[in-house]
mmCIF file of C-alpha atoms and ligand atoms in Angstrom:
data_model
loop_
_atom_site.group_PDB
_atom_site.id
_atom_site.type_symbol
_atom_site.label_atom_id
_atom_site.label_comp_id
_atom_site.label_asym_id
_atom_site.label_seq_id
_atom_site.Cartn_x
_atom_site.Cartn_y
_atom_site.Cartn_z
ATOM 1 C CA MET A 134 29.829 5.383 21.516
ATOM 2 C CA SER A 135 29.598 1.915 20.060
ATOM 3 C CA ALA A 136 29.492 1.627 16.338
ATOM 4 C CA ARG A 137 28.290 -1.635 14.763
ATOM 5 C CA GLY A 138 30.306 -2.634 11.749
ATOM 6 C CA GLY A 139 31.164 0.968 10.936
ATOM 7 C CA VAL A 140 27.517 1.988 11.230
ATOM 8 C CA VAL A 141 26.491 4.529 13.833
ATOM 9 C CA GLU A 142 22.922 4.093 15.048
ATOM 10 C CA ALA A 143 20.640 6.921 16.076
ATOM 11 C CA ARG A 144 20.501 5.681 19.637
ATOM 12 C CA ASP A 145 24.312 5.618 19.856
ATOM 13 C CA LEU A 146 24.270 9.319 19.035
ATOM 14 C CA GLY A 147 21.358 10.014 21.364
ATOM 15 C CA VAL A 148 19.096 11.171 18.568
ATOM 16 C CA LEU A 149 15.750 10.005 17.193
ATOM 17 C CA GLY A 150 14.612 10.048 13.576
ATOM 18 C CA CYS A 151 10.965 10.900 12.918
ATOM 19 C CA HIS A 152 9.188 8.445 10.594
ATOM 20 C CA ALA A 153 6.545 10.964 9.647
ATOM 21 C CA CYS A 154 8.597 14.010 8.653
ATOM 22 C CA GLY A 155 12.241 12.884 8.702
ATOM 23 C CA LEU A 156 13.401 15.354 11.344
ATOM 24 C CA VAL A 157 16.321 14.178 13.497
ATOM 25 C CA SER A 158 15.954 15.442 17.052
ATOM 26 C CA ARG A 159 17.791 14.988 20.336
ATOM 27 C CA ASP A 160 16.593 12.012 22.413
ATOM 28 C CA ILE A 161 15.641 13.598 25.731
ATOM 29 C CA GLY A 162 15.296 10.154 27.321
ATOM 30 C CA ALA A 163 11.556 10.467 28.007
ATOM 31 C CA ASP A 164 9.302 7.435 27.564
ATOM 32 C CA HIS A 165 6.883 9.325 25.385
ATOM 33 C CA SER A 166 8.593 11.923 23.289
ATOM 34 C CA HIS A 167 7.131 13.749 20.357
ATOM 35 C CA CYS A 168 8.677 15.107 17.219
ATOM 36 C CA PRO A 169 9.256 18.837 17.725
ATOM 37 C CA ARG A 170 8.283 19.514 14.132
ATOM 38 C CA CYS A 171 5.233 17.332 13.426
ATOM 39 C CA ARG A 172 4.209 16.056 16.904
ATOM 40 C CA ALA A 173 4.325 12.388 15.804
ATOM 41 C CA SER A 174 5.356 10.113 18.674
ATOM 42 C CA LEU A 175 8.981 8.998 18.574
ATOM 43 C CA HIS A 176 10.332 5.639 19.673
ATOM 44 C CA ARG A 177 13.816 4.234 19.777
ATOM 45 C CA ARG A 178 12.010 1.023 18.803
ATOM 46 C CA GLU A 179 8.280 0.664 18.201
ATOM 47 C CA PRO A 180 6.788 -0.485 21.546
ATOM 48 C CA ALA A 181 5.317 -4.034 21.579
ATOM 49 C CA SER A 182 5.959 -4.319 17.854
ATOM 50 C CA ILE A 183 6.675 -8.058 18.019
ATOM 51 C CA SER A 184 3.604 -9.092 20.018
ATOM 52 C CA ARG A 185 1.281 -6.872 17.972
ATOM 53 C CA THR A 186 2.673 -8.222 14.699
ATOM 54 C CA TRP A 187 2.336 -11.830 15.943
ATOM 55 C CA ALA A 188 -1.308 -11.233 16.915
ATOM 56 C CA LEU A 189 -2.206 -9.764 13.514
ATOM 57 C CA LEU A 190 -0.249 -12.455 11.711
ATOM 58 C CA LEU A 191 -1.927 -15.342 13.560
ATOM 59 C CA ALA A 192 -5.358 -13.826 12.904
ATOM 60 C CA ALA A 193 -4.459 -13.576 9.204
ATOM 61 C CA ALA A 194 -3.191 -17.177 9.081
ATOM 62 C CA LEU A 195 -6.395 -18.445 10.743
ATOM 63 C CA LEU A 196 -8.659 -16.528 8.370
ATOM 64 C CA TYR A 197 -6.631 -17.772 5.420
ATOM 65 C CA ILE A 198 -8.327 -21.191 5.882
ATOM 66 C CA PRO A 199 -11.965 -20.037 5.376
ATOM 67 C CA ALA A 200 -10.709 -17.633 2.711
ATOM 68 C CA ASN A 201 -9.675 -20.650 0.654
ATOM 69 C CA LEU A 202 -12.435 -23.093 1.624
ATOM 70 C CA LEU A 203 -15.478 -20.827 1.322
ATOM 71 C CA PRO A 204 -16.776 -19.861 -2.120
ATOM 72 C CA ILE A 205 -15.529 -16.485 -3.289
ATOM 73 C CA MET A 206 -17.985 -16.362 -6.206
ATOM 74 C CA LYS A 207 -21.362 -17.950 -6.999
ATOM 75 C CA THR A 208 -22.488 -18.335 -10.594
ATOM 76 C CA ALA A 209 -26.083 -19.173 -11.544
ATOM 77 C CA THR A 210 -27.306 -19.807 -15.095
ATOM 78 C CA LEU A 211 -30.468 -21.318 -16.530
ATOM 79 C CA PHE A 212 -28.885 -24.751 -16.550
ATOM 80 C CA ASP A 213 -26.791 -24.966 -13.424
ATOM 81 C CA SER A 214 -25.389 -23.028 -10.541
ATOM 82 C CA HIS A 215 -22.039 -23.510 -8.899
ATOM 83 C CA ALA A 216 -19.717 -21.896 -6.426
ATOM 84 C CA ASP A 217 -16.022 -21.197 -6.946
ATOM 85 C CA THR A 218 -13.280 -20.964 -4.380
ATOM 86 C CA ILE A 219 -10.119 -19.056 -5.243
ATOM 87 C CA LEU A 220 -8.309 -22.221 -6.260
ATOM 88 C CA SER A 221 -11.174 -23.680 -8.303
ATOM 89 C CA GLY A 222 -11.442 -20.314 -10.055
ATOM 90 C CA VAL A 223 -7.781 -20.589 -11.007
ATOM 91 C CA VAL A 224 -8.345 -24.132 -12.291
ATOM 92 C CA VAL A 225 -11.297 -22.970 -14.418
ATOM 93 C CA LEU A 226 -9.115 -20.242 -15.929
ATOM 94 C CA TRP A 227 -6.336 -22.735 -16.617
ATOM 95 C CA ARG A 228 -8.679 -25.243 -18.310
ATOM 96 C CA SER A 229 -10.318 -22.565 -20.432
ATOM 97 C CA GLY A 230 -6.911 -21.787 -21.912
ATOM 98 C CA SER A 231 -6.177 -18.484 -20.146
ATOM 99 C CA ILE A 232 -2.959 -19.805 -18.683
ATOM 100 C CA ASP A 233 -1.313 -16.398 -18.221
ATOM 101 C CA LEU A 234 -4.387 -15.135 -16.371
ATOM 102 C CA ALA A 235 -4.497 -18.260 -14.214
ATOM 103 C CA ILE A 236 -0.881 -17.641 -13.218
ATOM 104 C CA ILE A 237 -1.513 -13.953 -12.382
ATOM 105 C CA VAL A 238 -4.497 -14.798 -10.161
ATOM 106 C CA PHE A 239 -2.684 -17.753 -8.565
ATOM 107 C CA VAL A 240 0.349 -15.643 -7.694
ATOM 108 C CA ALA A 241 -1.679 -12.695 -6.374
ATOM 109 C CA SER A 242 -4.206 -14.719 -4.357
ATOM 110 C CA ILE A 243 -2.309 -17.806 -3.204
ATOM 111 C CA VAL A 244 1.456 -17.262 -3.464
ATOM 112 C CA VAL A 245 1.603 -13.662 -2.190
ATOM 113 C CA PRO A 246 -0.409 -14.176 1.042
ATOM 114 C CA ILE A 247 1.457 -17.407 1.953
ATOM 115 C CA PHE A 248 4.824 -15.804 1.150
ATOM 116 C CA LYS A 249 3.902 -12.755 3.225
ATOM 117 C CA ILE A 250 2.793 -14.798 6.241
ATOM 118 C CA ALA A 251 5.915 -16.991 6.050
ATOM 119 C CA VAL A 252 8.299 -14.030 5.689
ATOM 120 C CA LEU A 253 6.726 -12.142 8.588
ATOM 121 C CA ALA A 254 6.964 -15.233 10.798
ATOM 122 C CA LEU A 255 10.635 -15.613 9.838
ATOM 123 C CA LEU A 256 11.346 -11.928 10.538
ATOM 124 C CA LEU A 257 9.597 -12.134 13.908
ATOM 125 C CA ILE A 258 11.375 -15.299 15.050
ATOM 126 C CA THR A 259 14.835 -14.077 14.015
ATOM 127 C CA ALA A 260 14.204 -10.624 15.549
ATOM 128 C CA GLN A 261 13.058 -12.210 18.814
ATOM 129 C CA ARG A 262 16.306 -14.151 19.005
ATOM 130 C CA GLY A 263 18.395 -11.150 18.060
ATOM 131 C CA SER A 264 19.791 -13.365 15.316
ATOM 132 C CA ASP A 265 22.442 -11.932 13.001
ATOM 133 C CA TRP A 266 21.581 -14.487 10.308
ATOM 134 C CA ARG A 267 21.446 -12.921 6.817
ATOM 135 C CA ARG A 268 20.410 -9.483 8.024
ATOM 136 C CA PRO A 269 20.692 -7.684 4.648
ATOM 137 C CA GLU A 270 18.515 -10.376 3.019
ATOM 138 C CA ARG A 271 15.951 -10.124 5.825
ATOM 139 C CA ALA A 272 15.831 -6.356 5.343
ATOM 140 C CA LYS A 273 15.254 -6.902 1.627
ATOM 141 C CA LEU A 274 12.466 -9.429 2.308
ATOM 142 C CA TYR A 275 10.706 -6.898 4.536
ATOM 143 C CA ARG A 276 10.789 -4.232 1.841
ATOM 144 C CA MET A 277 9.490 -6.799 -0.643
ATOM 145 C CA ILE A 278 6.423 -7.793 1.395
ATOM 146 C CA GLU A 279 5.640 -4.131 2.025
ATOM 147 C CA PHE A 280 5.632 -3.596 -1.705
ATOM 148 C CA ILE A 281 3.585 -6.630 -2.842
ATOM 149 C CA GLY A 282 1.054 -6.824 0.024
ATOM 150 C CA HIS A 283 -1.937 -5.082 -1.481
ATOM 151 C CA TRP A 284 -1.822 -6.951 -4.822
ATOM 152 C CA SER A 285 -3.648 -9.846 -3.150
ATOM 153 C CA MET A 286 -6.854 -7.799 -3.370
ATOM 154 C CA LEU A 287 -6.911 -8.604 -7.093
ATOM 155 C CA ASP A 288 -9.411 -11.474 -6.971
ATOM 156 C CA VAL A 289 -11.761 -9.569 -4.668
ATOM 157 C CA PHE A 290 -11.978 -6.771 -7.234
ATOM 158 C CA VAL A 291 -12.478 -9.261 -10.083
ATOM 159 C CA VAL A 292 -15.404 -10.864 -8.246
ATOM 160 C CA ALA A 293 -16.939 -7.448 -7.490
ATOM 161 C CA LEU A 294 -16.768 -6.435 -11.161
ATOM 162 C CA LEU A 295 -18.143 -9.762 -12.410
ATOM 163 C CA ALA A 296 -21.031 -9.494 -9.937
ATOM 164 C CA ALA A 297 -21.807 -6.020 -11.267
ATOM 165 C CA LEU A 298 -21.600 -7.118 -14.921
ATOM 166 C CA VAL A 299 -23.293 -10.491 -14.976
ATOM 167 C CA HIS A 300 -26.901 -10.067 -13.892
ATOM 168 C CA PHE A 301 -29.164 -10.960 -16.771
ATOM 169 C CA GLN A 302 -32.417 -11.580 -14.878
ATOM 170 C CA SER A 303 -32.839 -15.335 -14.669
ATOM 171 C CA VAL A 304 -30.442 -16.189 -17.487
ATOM 172 C CA ALA A 305 -27.119 -15.666 -15.775
ATOM 173 C CA ARG A 306 -26.031 -14.091 -12.531
ATOM 174 C CA VAL A 307 -22.799 -13.797 -10.527
ATOM 175 C CA ASP A 308 -22.681 -13.075 -6.800
ATOM 176 C CA ALA A 309 -19.796 -12.567 -4.410
ATOM 177 C CA GLY A 310 -19.449 -15.281 -1.763
ATOM 178 C CA PRO A 311 -18.400 -15.247 1.898
ATOM 179 C CA GLY A 312 -14.889 -16.373 0.929
ATOM 180 C CA ALA A 313 -14.325 -12.891 -0.507
ATOM 181 C CA MET A 314 -15.015 -11.447 2.944
ATOM 182 C CA ALA A 315 -12.492 -13.716 4.650
ATOM 183 C CA PHE A 316 -9.993 -13.074 1.901
ATOM 184 C CA GLY A 317 -10.324 -9.284 2.143
ATOM 185 C CA ALA A 318 -9.769 -9.597 5.891
ATOM 186 C CA VAL A 319 -6.582 -11.642 5.294
ATOM 187 C CA VAL A 320 -5.202 -8.913 3.012
ATOM 188 C CA VAL A 321 -5.989 -6.146 5.519
ATOM 189 C CA LEU A 322 -4.554 -8.129 8.460
ATOM 190 C CA THR A 323 -1.293 -9.010 6.678
ATOM 191 C CA MET A 324 -0.899 -5.367 5.625
ATOM 192 C CA LEU A 325 -1.470 -4.210 9.210
ATOM 193 C CA ALA A 326 1.007 -6.855 10.400
ATOM 194 C CA SER A 327 3.772 -5.687 8.088
ATOM 195 C CA LEU A 328 3.074 -2.045 9.021
ATOM 196 C CA SER A 329 3.310 -2.848 12.732
ATOM 197 C CA PHE A 330 6.627 -4.713 12.418
ATOM 198 C CA ASP A 331 9.539 -2.418 13.253
ATOM 199 C CA PRO A 332 12.265 -3.310 10.698
ATOM 200 C CA ARG A 333 14.939 -1.826 12.968
ATOM 201 C CA LEU A 334 14.516 -4.929 15.174
ATOM 202 C CA THR A 335 16.198 -6.975 12.440
ATOM 203 C CA TRP A 336 19.469 -5.212 13.262
ATOM 204 C CA ASP A 337 19.338 -5.463 17.062
ATOM 205 C CA SER A 338 21.570 -7.875 18.913
ATOM 206 C CA PRO A 339 20.234 -9.531 22.091
ATOM 207 C CA LYS A 340 22.715 -7.636 24.277
ATOM 208 C CA ALA A 341 21.659 -4.270 22.989
ATOM 209 C CA PRO A 342 19.295 -2.621 25.468
ATOM 210 C CA ARG A 343 15.723 -2.634 24.289
ATOM 211 C CA ASN A 344 13.286 0.151 24.819
ATOM 212 C CA ASP A 345 10.074 -1.811 25.373
ATOM 213 C CA MET B 15 18.999 21.782 -0.760
ATOM 214 C CA ALA B 16 19.164 19.809 2.486
ATOM 215 C CA THR B 17 18.046 21.929 5.389
ATOM 216 C CA GLN B 18 18.996 19.208 7.833
ATOM 217 C CA PRO B 19 22.513 17.886 8.208
ATOM 218 C CA LEU B 20 21.567 14.417 9.493
ATOM 219 C CA CYS B 21 19.354 11.656 8.211
ATOM 220 C CA VAL B 22 18.295 8.441 9.982
ATOM 221 C CA CYS B 23 17.518 5.235 8.066
ATOM 222 C CA GLU B 24 13.886 4.316 8.819
ATOM 223 C CA HIS B 25 14.587 0.639 8.318
ATOM 224 C CA CYS B 26 17.683 0.122 10.472
ATOM 225 C CA ASP B 27 18.329 3.312 12.468
ATOM 226 C CA ALA B 28 21.730 4.040 10.865
ATOM 227 C CA VAL B 29 22.684 7.734 10.891
ATOM 228 C CA TYR B 30 24.137 9.511 7.872
ATOM 229 C CA ARG B 31 25.284 12.990 7.075
ATOM 230 C CA ARG B 32 23.245 14.319 4.177
ATOM 231 C CA ARG B 33 25.032 15.260 1.001
ATOM 232 C CA ALA B 34 23.985 16.887 -2.233
ATOM 233 C CA LEU B 35 22.937 14.370 -4.865
ATOM 234 C CA ALA B 36 23.540 14.303 -8.573
ATOM 235 C CA ARG B 37 20.541 14.441 -10.884
ATOM 236 C CA ARG B 38 18.135 11.538 -10.291
ATOM 237 C CA GLU B 39 20.525 9.986 -7.783
ATOM 238 C CA ILE B 40 19.075 7.943 -4.930
ATOM 239 C CA ALA B 41 20.873 7.778 -1.582
ATOM 240 C CA ARG B 42 20.626 4.290 -0.101
ATOM 241 C CA CYS B 43 21.487 2.982 3.340
ATOM 242 C CA LEU B 44 24.889 1.259 3.228
ATOM 243 C CA ARG B 45 23.806 -1.325 5.774
ATOM 244 C CA CYS B 46 20.258 -2.386 4.824
ATOM 245 C CA GLY B 47 19.876 -0.956 1.316
ATOM 246 C CA ALA B 48 16.704 1.028 2.036
ATOM 247 C CA GLU B 49 16.209 4.315 0.255
ATOM 248 C CA LEU B 50 17.215 7.288 2.424
ATOM 249 C CA TYR B 51 16.379 10.225 0.156
ATOM 250 C CA ARG B 52 16.497 10.983 -3.530
ATOM 251 C CA ASP B 53 17.089 13.846 -5.863
ATOM 252 C CA GLN B 54 13.643 15.060 -6.830
ATOM 253 C CA ARG B 55 12.860 18.128 -8.821
ATOM 254 C CA TYR B 56 10.455 19.581 -6.347
ATOM 255 C CA ASP B 57 8.417 21.775 -8.548
ATOM 256 C CA LEU B 58 5.252 22.518 -6.575
ATOM 257 C CA ASN B 59 3.569 23.810 -9.729
ATOM 258 C CA ALA B 60 4.059 20.489 -11.487
ATOM 259 C CA MET B 61 2.774 18.617 -8.438
ATOM 260 C CA LEU B 62 -0.316 20.797 -8.252
ATOM 261 C CA ALA B 63 -0.951 20.297 -11.965
ATOM 262 C CA LEU B 64 -0.661 16.514 -11.516
ATOM 263 C CA THR B 65 -3.070 16.632 -8.568
ATOM 264 C CA LEU B 66 -5.651 18.638 -10.520
ATOM 265 C CA ALA B 67 -5.316 16.243 -13.447
ATOM 266 C CA ALA B 68 -5.796 13.325 -11.030
ATOM 267 C CA LEU B 69 -8.993 14.932 -9.704
ATOM 268 C CA ILE B 70 -10.463 15.326 -13.201
ATOM 269 C CA VAL B 71 -9.495 11.791 -14.217
ATOM 270 C CA PHE B 72 -10.883 10.475 -10.916
ATOM 271 C CA VAL B 73 -14.295 11.966 -11.739
ATOM 272 C CA ILE B 74 -14.215 10.508 -15.274
ATOM 273 C CA ALA B 75 -13.157 7.084 -13.959
ATOM 274 C CA ASN B 76 -16.142 7.057 -11.621
ATOM 275 C CA VAL B 77 -18.784 8.433 -13.972
ATOM 276 C CA TYR B 78 -18.148 6.378 -17.110
ATOM 277 C CA PRO B 79 -18.562 2.592 -17.284
ATOM 278 C CA ILE B 80 -15.417 0.472 -17.003
ATOM 279 C CA VAL B 81 -16.670 -2.466 -19.066
ATOM 280 C CA ARG B 82 -19.741 -3.216 -21.135
ATOM 281 C CA ILE B 83 -20.778 -6.721 -22.136
ATOM 282 C CA GLU B 84 -23.375 -7.932 -24.584
ATOM 283 C CA VAL B 85 -24.978 -11.375 -24.559
ATOM 284 C CA GLN B 86 -27.518 -12.154 -27.279
ATOM 285 C CA GLY B 87 -28.458 -8.518 -27.711
ATOM 286 C CA VAL B 88 -28.773 -7.803 -23.994
ATOM 287 C CA ALA B 89 -26.214 -5.349 -22.652
ATOM 288 C CA SER B 90 -24.854 -4.706 -19.203
ATOM 289 C CA GLU B 91 -22.189 -2.293 -17.963
ATOM 290 C CA ALA B 92 -20.291 -1.792 -14.731
ATOM 291 C CA THR B 93 -18.859 1.227 -12.957
ATOM 292 C CA LEU B 94 -16.817 1.185 -9.749
ATOM 293 C CA TRP B 95 -19.913 1.989 -7.693
ATOM 294 C CA GLY B 96 -21.856 -0.660 -9.605
ATOM 295 C CA ALA B 97 -19.254 -3.183 -8.457
ATOM 296 C CA ILE B 98 -19.434 -1.908 -4.881
ATOM 297 C CA MET B 99 -23.260 -2.133 -4.881
ATOM 298 C CA ALA B 100 -23.163 -5.628 -6.446
ATOM 299 C CA THR B 101 -20.973 -6.963 -3.617
ATOM 300 C CA TRP B 102 -23.209 -5.203 -1.103
ATOM 301 C CA ASN B 103 -26.275 -6.888 -2.649
ATOM 302 C CA SER B 104 -24.493 -10.264 -2.595
ATOM 303 C CA GLY B 105 -24.544 -9.992 1.184
ATOM 304 C CA VAL B 106 -20.826 -9.351 1.698
ATOM 305 C CA GLY B 107 -20.962 -5.791 2.961
ATOM 306 C CA VAL B 108 -17.408 -5.949 4.299
ATOM 307 C CA VAL B 109 -16.097 -6.453 0.766
ATOM 308 C CA ALA B 110 -18.216 -3.553 -0.499
ATOM 309 C CA ALA B 111 -16.835 -1.310 2.262
ATOM 310 C CA LEU B 112 -13.266 -2.435 1.567
ATOM 311 C CA ALA B 113 -13.589 -1.734 -2.168
ATOM 312 C CA ALA B 114 -15.218 1.655 -1.495
ATOM 313 C CA ALA B 115 -12.425 2.605 0.896
ATOM 314 C CA THR B 116 -9.433 1.416 -1.118
ATOM 315 C CA VAL B 117 -10.532 2.427 -4.628
ATOM 316 C CA PHE B 118 -12.747 5.451 -3.910
ATOM 317 C CA PHE B 119 -12.355 7.180 -0.531
ATOM 318 C CA PHE B 120 -8.606 6.778 0.099
ATOM 319 C CA PRO B 121 -7.497 7.834 -3.404
ATOM 320 C CA LEU B 122 -9.966 10.752 -3.249
ATOM 321 C CA GLY B 123 -8.624 11.630 0.203
ATOM 322 C CA GLN B 124 -5.080 11.566 -1.151
ATOM 323 C CA ILE B 125 -6.047 13.986 -3.948
ATOM 324 C CA ALA B 126 -7.997 16.250 -1.574
ATOM 325 C CA LEU B 127 -5.146 16.427 0.953
ATOM 326 C CA PHE B 128 -2.626 17.351 -1.739
ATOM 327 C CA LEU B 129 -5.065 19.989 -3.002
ATOM 328 C CA HIS B 130 -5.255 21.395 0.510
ATOM 329 C CA VAL B 131 -1.500 21.458 1.121
ATOM 330 C CA LEU B 132 0.053 22.403 -2.228
ATOM 331 C CA PRO B 133 -1.555 25.773 -3.164
ATOM 332 C CA ALA B 134 -0.541 27.398 0.148
ATOM 333 C CA LEU B 135 3.021 26.004 0.015
ATOM 334 C CA ARG B 136 3.285 27.302 -3.524
ATOM 335 C CA ARG B 137 2.519 30.790 -2.277
ATOM 336 C CA GLY B 138 5.185 30.399 0.405
ATOM 337 C CA ARG B 139 2.726 29.908 3.261
ATOM 338 C CA VAL B 140 2.050 27.048 5.638
ATOM 339 C CA PRO B 141 -1.520 25.778 5.138
ATOM 340 C CA VAL B 142 -3.881 25.474 8.118
ATOM 341 C CA HIS B 143 -3.830 22.052 9.811
ATOM 342 C CA PHE B 144 -0.664 21.310 7.841
ATOM 343 C CA SER B 145 0.675 18.599 10.127
ATOM 344 C CA ASP B 146 -2.725 16.846 10.456
ATOM 345 C CA ALA B 147 -3.036 16.844 6.666
ATOM 346 C CA MET B 148 0.487 15.472 6.242
ATOM 347 C CA HIS B 149 -0.079 12.709 8.814
ATOM 348 C CA ALA B 150 -3.360 11.766 7.110
ATOM 349 C CA LEU B 151 -1.607 11.674 3.745
ATOM 350 C CA ARG B 152 1.074 9.338 5.060
ATOM 351 C CA LEU B 153 -1.539 7.004 6.616
ATOM 352 C CA VAL B 154 -3.797 6.917 3.542
ATOM 353 C CA GLN B 155 -1.156 6.161 0.908
ATOM 354 C CA PRO B 156 -0.514 2.444 1.562
ATOM 355 C CA TRP B 157 -4.279 1.756 1.450
ATOM 356 C CA SER B 158 -4.968 3.343 -1.902
ATOM 357 C CA MET B 159 -5.382 0.440 -4.374
ATOM 358 C CA VAL B 160 -6.371 1.964 -7.706
ATOM 359 C CA GLU B 161 -3.610 0.053 -9.526
ATOM 360 C CA VAL B 162 -4.833 -3.303 -8.170
ATOM 361 C CA PHE B 163 -8.381 -2.458 -9.203
ATOM 362 C CA LEU B 164 -7.116 -1.630 -12.702
ATOM 363 C CA LEU B 165 -5.476 -5.046 -13.000
ATOM 364 C CA GLY B 166 -8.686 -6.602 -11.647
ATOM 365 C CA ALA B 167 -10.689 -4.836 -14.378
ATOM 366 C CA LEU B 168 -8.293 -6.136 -17.035
ATOM 367 C CA VAL B 169 -8.570 -9.680 -15.661
ATOM 368 C CA SER B 170 -12.391 -9.398 -15.728
ATOM 369 C CA VAL B 171 -12.317 -8.248 -19.349
ATOM 370 C CA VAL B 172 -10.202 -11.229 -20.408
ATOM 371 C CA LYS B 173 -12.270 -13.618 -18.284
ATOM 372 C CA LEU B 174 -15.510 -12.599 -19.986
ATOM 373 C CA ALA B 175 -14.055 -12.281 -23.488
ATOM 374 C CA GLY B 176 -14.834 -15.898 -24.358
ATOM 375 C CA LEU B 177 -18.402 -15.794 -23.026
ATOM 376 C CA ALA B 178 -19.737 -12.487 -24.275
ATOM 377 C CA GLU B 179 -18.918 -9.507 -26.414
ATOM 378 C CA VAL B 180 -16.778 -7.297 -24.190
ATOM 379 C CA ILE B 181 -16.230 -3.585 -24.839
ATOM 380 C CA PRO B 182 -13.748 -1.740 -22.595
ATOM 381 C CA GLY B 183 -15.279 1.562 -21.475
ATOM 382 C CA ILE B 184 -13.951 5.085 -20.970
ATOM 383 C CA GLY B 185 -13.775 4.319 -17.240
ATOM 384 C CA LEU B 186 -11.139 1.646 -17.857
ATOM 385 C CA TRP B 187 -8.854 4.099 -19.698
ATOM 386 C CA ALA B 188 -9.463 6.685 -17.008
ATOM 387 C CA PHE B 189 -8.437 4.195 -14.301
ATOM 388 C CA GLY B 190 -5.272 3.504 -16.287
ATOM 389 C CA ILE B 191 -4.342 7.210 -16.388
ATOM 390 C CA LEU B 192 -5.372 7.669 -12.738
ATOM 391 C CA THR B 193 -3.007 4.831 -11.781
ATOM 392 C CA LEU B 194 -0.102 6.619 -13.497
ATOM 393 C CA LEU B 195 -0.938 9.978 -11.897
ATOM 394 C CA LEU B 196 -1.405 8.590 -8.378
ATOM 395 C CA THR B 197 1.788 6.510 -8.632
ATOM 396 C CA THR B 198 3.705 9.675 -9.526
ATOM 397 C CA LEU B 199 2.117 11.615 -6.657
ATOM 398 C CA THR B 200 2.783 8.811 -4.157
ATOM 399 C CA GLY B 201 6.403 8.728 -5.358
ATOM 400 C CA PHE B 202 7.026 12.211 -3.986
ATOM 401 C CA ASP B 203 8.874 12.217 -0.701
ATOM 402 C CA LEU B 204 6.510 13.843 1.790
ATOM 403 C CA ARG B 205 9.460 14.823 3.987
ATOM 404 C CA ARG B 206 10.454 17.356 1.328
ATOM 405 C CA LEU B 207 7.112 19.097 1.818
ATOM 406 C CA TRP B 208 7.956 19.404 5.514
ATOM 407 C CA GLU B 209 11.210 21.080 4.601
ATOM 408 C CA ILE B 210 9.440 23.472 2.233
ATOM 409 C CA ALA B 211 7.005 24.312 5.049
ATOM 410 C CA ASP B 212 9.980 24.931 7.378
ATOM 411 C CA GLY B 213 11.325 27.385 4.831
ATOM 412 C CA ALA B 214 7.941 29.128 4.682
ATOM 413 C CA ARG B 215 7.774 29.483 8.469
ATOM 414 C CA ARG B 216 11.106 31.271 8.584
HETATM 415 ZN ZN1 ZN C 203 8.285 14.554 12.746
HETATM 416 ZN ZN1 ZN C 204 19.296 1.136 6.829
#
C-alpha cells in the first residue's frame, strides 16, 4: 500500500467512494461498477474527463467571441435606436454614474467567464502532465470556479427583465439581442466543463496507473 | 451519528475515518481542503417546513410583479414569465428557455423533489423512487439560479431608476426570501438523507 505524503487514497485501499450518496464500497475491479446503495456508476477516475472538458472548454472559448461582439440588447426610442454589447453596456453604466453597478456587471460578465476558461485550461494542462505544481492552490481554484460559475448569467437576466419592462408602444422599447444567446451558451458550456473535470486528476502523478 | 466508518474526499480521493464532530464543526480534507462532512442538525421537520415555505414563496414570486415602472403616466410591470416571454418575442428563444429552466423549472423541481422525499423519511419510511429522486435532486441543484436572477432584478431596478419612476414589487421581495430558503435547502448534505433512508430500511 503506497501512501502519498501521509495520505491514503481510495484506490490504495481498494475502495471506491460514491459521489452521489457518499457510500464507500469495495472496488471489485470491474470496468463498470455501480454503487450498491444508489446504483450510480463508480469510477476510480472519471473516464475521458480531460478530453470531454477540453471539448466543452474550447466550444465555450469560441462562443465567447460572438457573445462579446454581437449586441446583447437593442433599445429603440422615438429619437434613435441603438444596440449594446456587454462591454458597451458596462461603459454606459459607468458614464451614467452607476460605477458600482458597472463594476458588478463587468466582473460577472467579463472577468468571471475569462477567469473560468483560463483556470480550467490551467487545470487541464497541469493534470495532463501529472504536474505536482501548487496542488493545494489548484484544488482551491477548482472549488472557486465551481462556486462562481453561474453568476455570469446576471446580464442575461437583466436584459430579459428590461425587455419585459420597457415596451411603451412606439415611444420606447427594449429587445434582447443575439449576443444574449451566445452568452447564455458560454455560461452553460463553462458550467458543463467544470462539472466534467475530475478534480482528483489534480493529485495524480504520471507514474500512477490511470483508469481510462 | 455516522453509520459509515470511512469517508472518501470527492475532490482528491483521500480516505478518512469518520469521527464525531462538535457543534457546527466542518470536517475538511487535510490534503486539498475540500469539505468532507459537517455537523448538521438534521431535523427533518425543520427541512419540511422550509420546503413548504419555499413552495408558498415560489408561487408568490411568480404571481406578483417584480418591478413596476412609470413614464409620463404610463405604467408597465414585469414578472418572471413576462421576462421569459419578452426574450422569446425578441427572437432569442434559447435565452427564454434558459431563463425558464434556471429560474422556474429547476427551482420548482428542487422543491417538488424535497416534498416527495421528506414526508416519507419523516415517518421512518423510504419513499418510492427514492434513489431516482435523490439523483435528480443532485443534478438539478447546480442549475438553479434564483439568486442570480434576484441580483439581476436589483441591477435592473437601479439601471432604470434614473429614467423612470421605479417601484419594486412584491415579487422582488418574494425572490429575496426564496433565495434565502433555497440556499438553506441546498446547503443540506444530501448524503445524510441516504443515511436516514438506510436507517429506515433496517
Ligand atoms: Zn452511491
Ligand atoms: Zn481532498
